mmCIF file of C-alpha atoms and ligand atoms in Angstrom:
data_model
loop_
_atom_site.group_PDB
_atom_site.id
_atom_site.type_symbol
_atom_site.label_atom_id
_atom_site.label_comp_id
_atom_site.label_asym_id
_atom_site.label_seq_id
_atom_site.Cartn_x
_atom_site.Cartn_y
_atom_site.Cartn_z
ATOM 1 C CA MET A 1 7.965 19.183 18.359
ATOM 2 C CA ARG A 2 4.277 18.639 18.974
ATOM 3 C CA GLU A 3 4.411 16.998 22.235
ATOM 4 C CA LEU A 4 6.712 19.968 23.896
ATOM 5 C CA LYS A 5 3.925 22.538 22.166
ATOM 6 C CA LYS A 6 6.845 24.486 20.886
ATOM 7 C CA ASP A 7 7.461 25.195 17.690
ATOM 8 C CA ARG A 8 10.627 25.581 15.644
ATOM 9 C CA THR A 9 11.351 29.364 16.540
ATOM 10 C CA TRP A 10 11.505 28.467 20.459
ATOM 11 C CA LEU A 11 13.357 25.445 19.775
ATOM 12 C CA LEU A 12 16.102 27.459 18.309
ATOM 13 C CA THR A 13 16.086 30.364 20.428
ATOM 14 C CA HIS A 14 16.066 28.142 23.410
ATOM 15 C CA PRO A 15 19.075 25.873 23.054
ATOM 16 C CA GLU A 16 19.605 25.540 26.977
ATOM 17 C CA ALA A 17 16.238 23.783 27.509
ATOM 18 C CA ILE A 18 16.333 20.298 28.468
ATOM 19 C CA LEU A 19 14.217 17.748 27.190
ATOM 20 C CA GLU A 20 11.850 15.849 30.003
ATOM 21 C CA PRO A 21 12.608 12.174 29.783
ATOM 22 C CA ALA A 22 9.173 11.380 28.804
ATOM 23 C CA ASP A 23 9.469 14.110 26.075
ATOM 24 C CA LEU A 24 12.762 12.279 24.966
ATOM 25 C CA ALA A 25 11.292 8.978 24.714
ATOM 26 C CA GLN A 26 8.470 10.320 22.585
ATOM 27 C CA TYR A 27 10.794 11.838 20.172
ATOM 28 C CA LYS A 28 12.979 8.897 19.918
ATOM 29 C CA GLU A 29 9.923 6.803 19.271
ATOM 30 C CA LYS A 30 8.876 8.692 16.251
ATOM 31 C CA ILE A 31 12.578 8.923 15.022
ATOM 32 C CA THR A 32 12.409 5.549 15.346
ATOM 33 C CA ARG A 33 9.435 5.293 13.160
ATOM 34 C CA ARG A 34 10.848 7.406 10.494
ATOM 35 C CA GLN A 35 14.138 5.092 10.222
ATOM 36 C CA GLN A 36 11.720 2.386 9.372
ATOM 37 C CA HIS A 37 10.751 4.474 6.662
ATOM 38 C CA GLU A 38 6.957 5.602 8.017
ATOM 39 C CA PRO A 39 5.835 8.408 6.137
ATOM 40 C CA ILE A 40 6.550 11.892 8.334
ATOM 41 C CA GLN A 41 2.943 12.877 7.499
ATOM 42 C CA TYR A 42 1.662 9.512 9.374
ATOM 43 C CA ILE A 43 4.062 10.455 12.289
ATOM 44 C CA LEU A 44 2.962 13.733 12.646
ATOM 45 C CA GLY A 45 -0.569 13.204 11.665
ATOM 46 C CA GLU A 46 -0.992 16.007 9.142
ATOM 47 C CA GLN A 47 -0.335 17.255 5.532
ATOM 48 C CA GLU A 48 -0.894 20.586 4.019
ATOM 49 C CA PHE A 49 -2.978 20.457 0.611
ATOM 50 C CA TYR A 50 -3.819 23.535 -1.295
ATOM 51 C CA GLY A 51 -3.026 25.561 1.773
ATOM 52 C CA LEU A 52 -5.159 23.639 4.014
ATOM 53 C CA THR A 53 -3.821 21.357 7.127
ATOM 54 C CA LEU A 54 -5.523 18.127 6.577
ATOM 55 C CA GLN A 55 -5.477 15.171 9.065
ATOM 56 C CA VAL A 56 -4.093 12.060 7.498
ATOM 57 C CA THR A 57 -3.674 8.634 8.839
ATOM 58 C CA PRO A 58 -2.747 5.225 7.349
ATOM 59 C CA ALA A 59 -6.619 5.132 6.298
ATOM 60 C CA VAL A 60 -5.761 7.436 3.622
ATOM 61 C CA LEU A 61 -3.284 8.248 0.977
ATOM 62 C CA ILE A 62 -1.332 11.263 1.695
ATOM 63 C CA PRO A 63 -2.205 14.209 -0.616
ATOM 64 C CA ARG A 64 0.395 14.932 -2.980
ATOM 65 C CA PRO A 65 1.391 18.322 -4.401
ATOM 66 C CA GLU A 66 0.881 17.219 -8.124
ATOM 67 C CA THR A 67 -3.098 16.893 -6.953
ATOM 68 C CA GLU A 68 -3.146 20.476 -6.427
ATOM 69 C CA HIS A 69 -3.118 21.002 -10.550
ATOM 70 C CA LEU A 70 -6.119 18.799 -10.491
ATOM 71 C CA VAL A 71 -7.604 21.343 -8.086
ATOM 72 C CA GLU A 72 -6.329 24.423 -10.131
ATOM 73 C CA ALA A 73 -7.465 22.845 -13.477
ATOM 74 C CA ALA A 74 -11.197 22.338 -11.952
ATOM 75 C CA LEU A 75 -11.219 25.652 -10.551
ATOM 76 C CA GLU A 76 -10.116 27.465 -13.791
ATOM 77 C CA ARG A 77 -13.181 25.519 -15.526
ATOM 78 C CA LEU A 78 -15.844 25.733 -12.953
ATOM 79 C CA PRO A 79 -17.756 29.184 -12.332
ATOM 80 C CA ARG A 80 -17.348 30.333 -8.768
ATOM 81 C CA GLU A 81 -20.984 31.964 -8.417
ATOM 82 C CA THR A 82 -22.867 29.015 -9.877
ATOM 83 C CA PRO A 83 -24.276 26.322 -7.260
ATOM 84 C CA LEU A 84 -22.453 23.661 -8.856
ATOM 85 C CA ARG A 85 -22.788 19.707 -8.147
ATOM 86 C CA ILE A 86 -19.453 17.996 -7.882
ATOM 87 C CA ALA A 87 -18.480 14.863 -7.238
ATOM 88 C CA ASP A 88 -15.504 13.376 -5.846
ATOM 89 C CA ILE A 89 -14.729 9.763 -6.411
ATOM 90 C CA GLY A 90 -12.383 8.099 -4.065
ATOM 91 C CA THR A 91 -12.172 11.108 -1.812
ATOM 92 C CA GLY A 92 -9.583 9.384 0.774
ATOM 93 C CA SER A 93 -8.412 12.413 2.831
ATOM 94 C CA GLY A 94 -11.008 14.670 1.393
ATOM 95 C CA ALA A 95 -8.167 16.719 -0.053
ATOM 96 C CA ILE A 96 -9.805 17.526 -3.319
ATOM 97 C CA ALA A 97 -13.512 17.982 -2.310
ATOM 98 C CA ILE A 98 -12.608 20.046 0.670
ATOM 99 C CA ALA A 99 -10.111 22.365 -1.263
ATOM 100 C CA LEU A 100 -12.824 22.833 -3.844
ATOM 101 C CA ALA A 101 -15.635 23.111 -1.219
ATOM 102 C CA TYR A 102 -13.600 25.996 0.277
ATOM 103 C CA THR A 103 -12.859 28.021 -2.922
ATOM 104 C CA LEU A 104 -16.099 27.266 -4.444
ATOM 105 C CA PRO A 105 -18.697 28.731 -1.817
ATOM 106 C CA GLN A 106 -21.863 27.621 -3.701
ATOM 107 C CA ALA A 107 -20.798 24.153 -4.520
ATOM 108 C CA ARG A 108 -22.170 21.081 -2.995
ATOM 109 C CA ILE A 109 -20.069 18.062 -3.142
ATOM 110 C CA THR A 110 -20.714 14.283 -3.097
ATOM 111 C CA ALA A 111 -17.091 12.516 -1.541
ATOM 112 C CA LEU A 112 -17.310 8.882 -2.204
ATOM 113 C CA ASP A 113 -15.293 6.377 -0.726
ATOM 114 C CA ILE A 114 -15.263 2.369 -0.637
ATOM 115 C CA SER A 115 -13.355 2.720 3.175
ATOM 116 C CA THR A 116 -15.646 3.919 5.696
ATOM 117 C CA ALA A 117 -12.207 4.590 7.659
ATOM 118 C CA ALA A 118 -10.904 6.822 4.616
ATOM 119 C CA LEU A 119 -14.319 8.737 5.210
ATOM 120 C CA GLU A 120 -14.105 9.382 8.773
ATOM 121 C CA VAL A 121 -10.837 10.963 8.424
ATOM 122 C CA ALA A 122 -12.086 13.056 5.451
ATOM 123 C CA ALA A 123 -15.404 14.371 7.335
ATOM 124 C CA ALA A 124 -13.205 14.981 10.185
ATOM 125 C CA ASN A 125 -11.074 17.271 7.711
ATOM 126 C CA ALA A 126 -14.355 18.677 6.199
ATOM 127 C CA ARG A 127 -15.778 19.677 9.669
ATOM 128 C CA THR A 128 -12.065 21.662 10.747
ATOM 129 C CA HIS A 129 -12.279 23.903 7.379
ATOM 130 C CA ASN A 130 -15.963 24.424 7.874
ATOM 131 C CA VAL A 131 -16.980 23.000 4.609
ATOM 132 C CA ALA A 132 -18.974 19.801 6.185
ATOM 133 C CA ASN A 133 -22.443 21.245 5.481
ATOM 134 C CA ARG A 134 -21.699 21.540 1.580
ATOM 135 C CA ILE A 135 -20.078 17.899 1.159
ATOM 136 C CA ASP A 136 -21.982 14.665 1.428
ATOM 137 C CA PHE A 137 -19.871 11.733 2.210
ATOM 138 C CA ARG A 138 -21.166 8.610 1.218
ATOM 139 C CA GLU A 139 -19.428 5.086 1.263
ATOM 140 C CA SER A 140 -19.561 3.935 -2.173
ATOM 141 C CA ASP A 141 -17.822 1.771 -5.150
ATOM 142 C CA LEU A 142 -17.064 4.210 -7.679
ATOM 143 C CA LEU A 143 -20.426 5.955 -8.625
ATOM 144 C CA HIS A 144 -22.430 3.397 -7.151
ATOM 145 C CA ALA A 145 -23.986 4.933 -4.442
ATOM 146 C CA ALA A 146 -24.877 8.086 -6.197
ATOM 147 C CA GLN A 147 -26.838 6.339 -9.180
ATOM 148 C CA GLY A 148 -29.577 8.571 -11.121
ATOM 149 C CA GLU A 149 -27.813 11.826 -9.719
ATOM 150 C CA ILE A 150 -26.427 14.323 -12.238
ATOM 151 C CA TYR A 151 -23.239 16.212 -11.633
ATOM 152 C CA ASP A 152 -21.613 19.233 -13.384
ATOM 153 C CA ALA A 153 -18.147 17.676 -12.776
ATOM 154 C CA ILE A 154 -16.786 14.753 -11.769
ATOM 155 C CA VAL A 155 -13.276 14.752 -10.072
ATOM 156 C CA SER A 156 -10.739 11.786 -9.154
ATOM 157 C CA ASN A 157 -7.538 10.866 -7.669
ATOM 158 C CA PRO A 158 -8.226 7.057 -8.505
ATOM 159 C CA PRO A 159 -5.752 4.131 -7.954
ATOM 160 C CA TYR A 160 -3.517 4.001 -10.986
ATOM 161 C CA VAL A 161 -0.467 2.276 -9.978
ATOM 162 C CA SER A 162 0.476 -1.033 -11.759
ATOM 163 C CA THR A 163 0.498 -4.070 -9.532
ATOM 164 C CA ASN A 164 3.949 -4.488 -10.934
ATOM 165 C CA GLU A 165 5.311 -1.179 -10.085
ATOM 166 C CA GLU A 166 7.932 -1.286 -7.626
ATOM 167 C CA LEU A 167 7.044 1.828 -5.225
ATOM 168 C CA GLU A 168 9.285 3.306 -2.944
ATOM 169 C CA LYS A 169 9.168 1.493 0.605
ATOM 170 C CA GLN A 170 7.336 4.410 2.328
ATOM 171 C CA VAL A 171 4.725 4.410 0.064
ATOM 172 C CA ARG A 172 4.377 0.392 -0.414
ATOM 173 C CA ASP A 173 4.690 -0.356 3.140
ATOM 174 C CA TYR A 174 2.511 2.317 4.625
ATOM 175 C CA GLU A 175 -0.220 3.865 2.257
ATOM 176 C CA PRO A 176 -3.408 2.130 1.523
ATOM 177 C CA ALA A 177 -2.933 -0.586 -1.378
ATOM 178 C CA SER A 178 -6.255 0.215 -1.977
ATOM 179 C CA ALA A 179 -5.844 3.781 -2.850
ATOM 180 C CA LEU A 180 -2.728 3.008 -5.112
ATOM 181 C CA TYR A 181 -3.339 -0.163 -7.228
ATOM 182 C CA ALA A 182 -5.385 -0.596 -10.289
ATOM 183 C CA GLY A 183 -4.475 -4.073 -11.689
ATOM 184 C CA GLU A 184 -1.670 -5.239 -14.216
ATOM 185 C CA THR A 185 -1.822 -1.822 -16.180
ATOM 186 C CA GLY A 186 -2.748 0.482 -13.481
ATOM 187 C CA LEU A 187 -5.894 1.415 -15.790
ATOM 188 C CA ASP A 188 -8.521 -0.864 -14.238
ATOM 189 C CA ILE A 189 -10.444 1.647 -12.329
ATOM 190 C CA TYR A 190 -10.210 4.482 -15.203
ATOM 191 C CA ARG A 191 -11.777 1.684 -17.346
ATOM 192 C CA ARG A 192 -14.927 1.612 -15.013
ATOM 193 C CA LEU A 193 -14.963 5.042 -13.638
ATOM 194 C CA ILE A 194 -14.942 6.917 -17.078
ATOM 195 C CA PRO A 195 -18.295 5.332 -18.285
ATOM 196 C CA GLN A 196 -19.525 5.725 -15.160
ATOM 197 C CA ALA A 197 -18.836 9.462 -15.065
ATOM 198 C CA LYS A 198 -20.038 9.973 -18.586
ATOM 199 C CA ALA A 199 -23.428 8.885 -17.414
ATOM 200 C CA ALA A 200 -23.610 10.800 -14.357
ATOM 201 C CA LEU A 201 -22.464 14.120 -15.921
ATOM 202 C CA ARG A 202 -24.607 16.560 -17.562
ATOM 203 C CA PRO A 203 -24.004 17.413 -21.426
ATOM 204 C CA GLY A 204 -21.169 20.059 -21.258
ATOM 205 C CA GLY A 205 -19.814 18.727 -17.699
ATOM 206 C CA TRP A 206 -16.263 18.200 -16.959
ATOM 207 C CA LEU A 207 -14.221 14.890 -15.700
ATOM 208 C CA LEU A 208 -11.065 15.836 -14.385
ATOM 209 C CA MET A 209 -8.601 12.702 -13.121
ATOM 210 C CA GLU A 210 -5.195 12.421 -11.851
ATOM 211 C CA ILE A 211 -3.120 9.892 -13.881
ATOM 212 C CA GLY A 212 0.195 8.226 -13.583
ATOM 213 C CA HIS A 213 3.394 8.270 -15.334
ATOM 214 C CA GLY A 214 3.132 7.484 -18.970
ATOM 215 C CA GLN A 215 -0.798 7.140 -18.873
ATOM 216 C CA SER A 216 -1.770 9.714 -21.093
ATOM 217 C CA GLU A 217 -2.029 7.733 -24.479
ATOM 218 C CA ALA A 218 -4.023 5.122 -22.603
ATOM 219 C CA LEU A 219 -6.479 7.713 -21.403
ATOM 220 C CA ALA A 220 -6.701 9.349 -24.318
ATOM 221 C CA GLY A 221 -7.976 6.344 -25.945
ATOM 222 C CA LEU A 222 -10.458 5.706 -23.090
ATOM 223 C CA LEU A 223 -11.569 9.144 -23.645
ATOM 224 C CA HIS A 224 -11.688 9.487 -27.252
ATOM 225 C CA ASP A 225 -15.786 9.874 -27.705
ATOM 226 C CA TRP A 226 -16.007 12.511 -25.024
ATOM 227 C CA ALA A 227 -16.705 16.289 -26.506
ATOM 228 C CA SER A 228 -12.662 17.374 -25.979
ATOM 229 C CA THR A 229 -9.759 15.886 -23.975
ATOM 230 C CA GLU A 230 -6.475 17.370 -22.429
ATOM 231 C CA PHE A 231 -3.703 16.796 -20.443
ATOM 232 C CA ILE A 232 -1.948 18.947 -17.751
ATOM 233 C CA ASN A 233 1.509 18.514 -16.932
ATOM 234 C CA ASP A 234 2.862 18.465 -13.452
ATOM 235 C CA LEU A 235 6.233 20.371 -12.502
ATOM 236 C CA GLN A 236 8.006 17.619 -13.676
ATOM 237 C CA GLY A 237 6.508 17.950 -17.359
ATOM 238 C CA ILE A 238 4.633 14.712 -16.812
ATOM 239 C CA PRO A 239 1.072 14.482 -17.852
ATOM 240 C CA ARG A 240 -0.701 14.188 -14.664
ATOM 241 C CA VAL A 241 -4.466 15.503 -15.171
ATOM 242 C CA ALA A 242 -6.788 14.470 -17.597
ATOM 243 C CA ILE A 243 -9.492 16.566 -18.542
ATOM 244 C CA ALA A 244 -12.510 15.488 -20.647
ATOM 245 C CA ARG A 245 -15.845 17.380 -21.176
ATOM 246 C CA LYS A 246 -19.246 15.529 -21.927
ATOM 247 C CA ALA A 247 -20.270 16.037 -25.378
ATOM 248 C CA TRP A 248 -23.818 17.623 -25.959
ATOM 249 C CA PRO A 249 -26.647 15.717 -27.588
ATOM 250 C CA PRO A 250 -26.837 16.297 -31.622
ATOM 251 C CA LYS A 251 -29.312 19.027 -32.097
ATOM 252 C CA LEU A 252 -32.441 17.642 -33.988
ATOM 253 C CA PRO A 253 -33.282 19.365 -37.057
ATOM 254 C CA SER A 254 -35.718 21.581 -37.229
ATOM 255 C CA LYS A 255 -38.772 21.493 -39.408
HETATM 256 N N1 LIG B 330 1.218 9.416 -7.188
HETATM 257 C C1 LIG B 330 1.094 8.226 -6.218
HETATM 258 C C2 LIG B 330 2.118 7.629 -6.197
HETATM 259 O O1 LIG B 330 2.880 7.488 -7.296
HETATM 260 C C3 LIG B 330 -0.109 7.214 -6.598
HETATM 261 C C4 LIG B 330 -1.495 7.759 -6.242
HETATM 262 C C5 LIG B 330 -2.719 7.175 -6.766
HETATM 263 O O2 LIG B 330 -2.681 5.684 -7.653
HETATM 264 N N2 LIG B 330 -3.646 7.860 -7.028
HETATM 265 O O3 LIG B 330 2.943 7.225 -4.940
#
């Protein structure tokens, strides 16, 4: 328990310890919050992602293990020793941007979010993991605040849940709706994001997006005019990451 500044081992090896009334009250308060379905990550204030402990508040979506597949897929495609320019659209807690900055020591990342409250959490996380000097946080609707900039890769875990979908109570009642829902089909954000990403990528640049259950066919349609598209499954076998590569301009015939 964090208030006691004692870890699990201490608790297990000191069964005789008696809780102070104030500590007991705090403990009970947290149990009550959990009984009301508040996510444990908001109660404790943190979540691990890609081996990094991140601060989370109700201003940000709690990073999910599925999103680690996106980070892995990006790392498999991006060279480590090149000074890459990467944009993370809808950075939230900063999970993807920070994991990439941490693993790609030469990369510079523009991390965008429409929520200033989320950006504050993300910036604090970047400082904790010593990557704040390579991540530029900006308040932005998708790529709006990055107009005219060109990237080697664009990554995003955008909102993709249909407004008709019944989410679990602990998600629906506690996590930010603006990070979850994307219209009736769940595709509204992809429809705006994909053309913007195409304009902002260099030829041969990569777009990697997390997608929802059952969305891979729709995404394949939205990405049909890219040079290549592929999908990566999560551990449940559900296509979870859409990857597309921007085409190179056709070679002009030489005279
Ligand atoms: N995977 C999340 C959920 O199902 C949704 C995340 C998102 O919309 N990007 O709760």
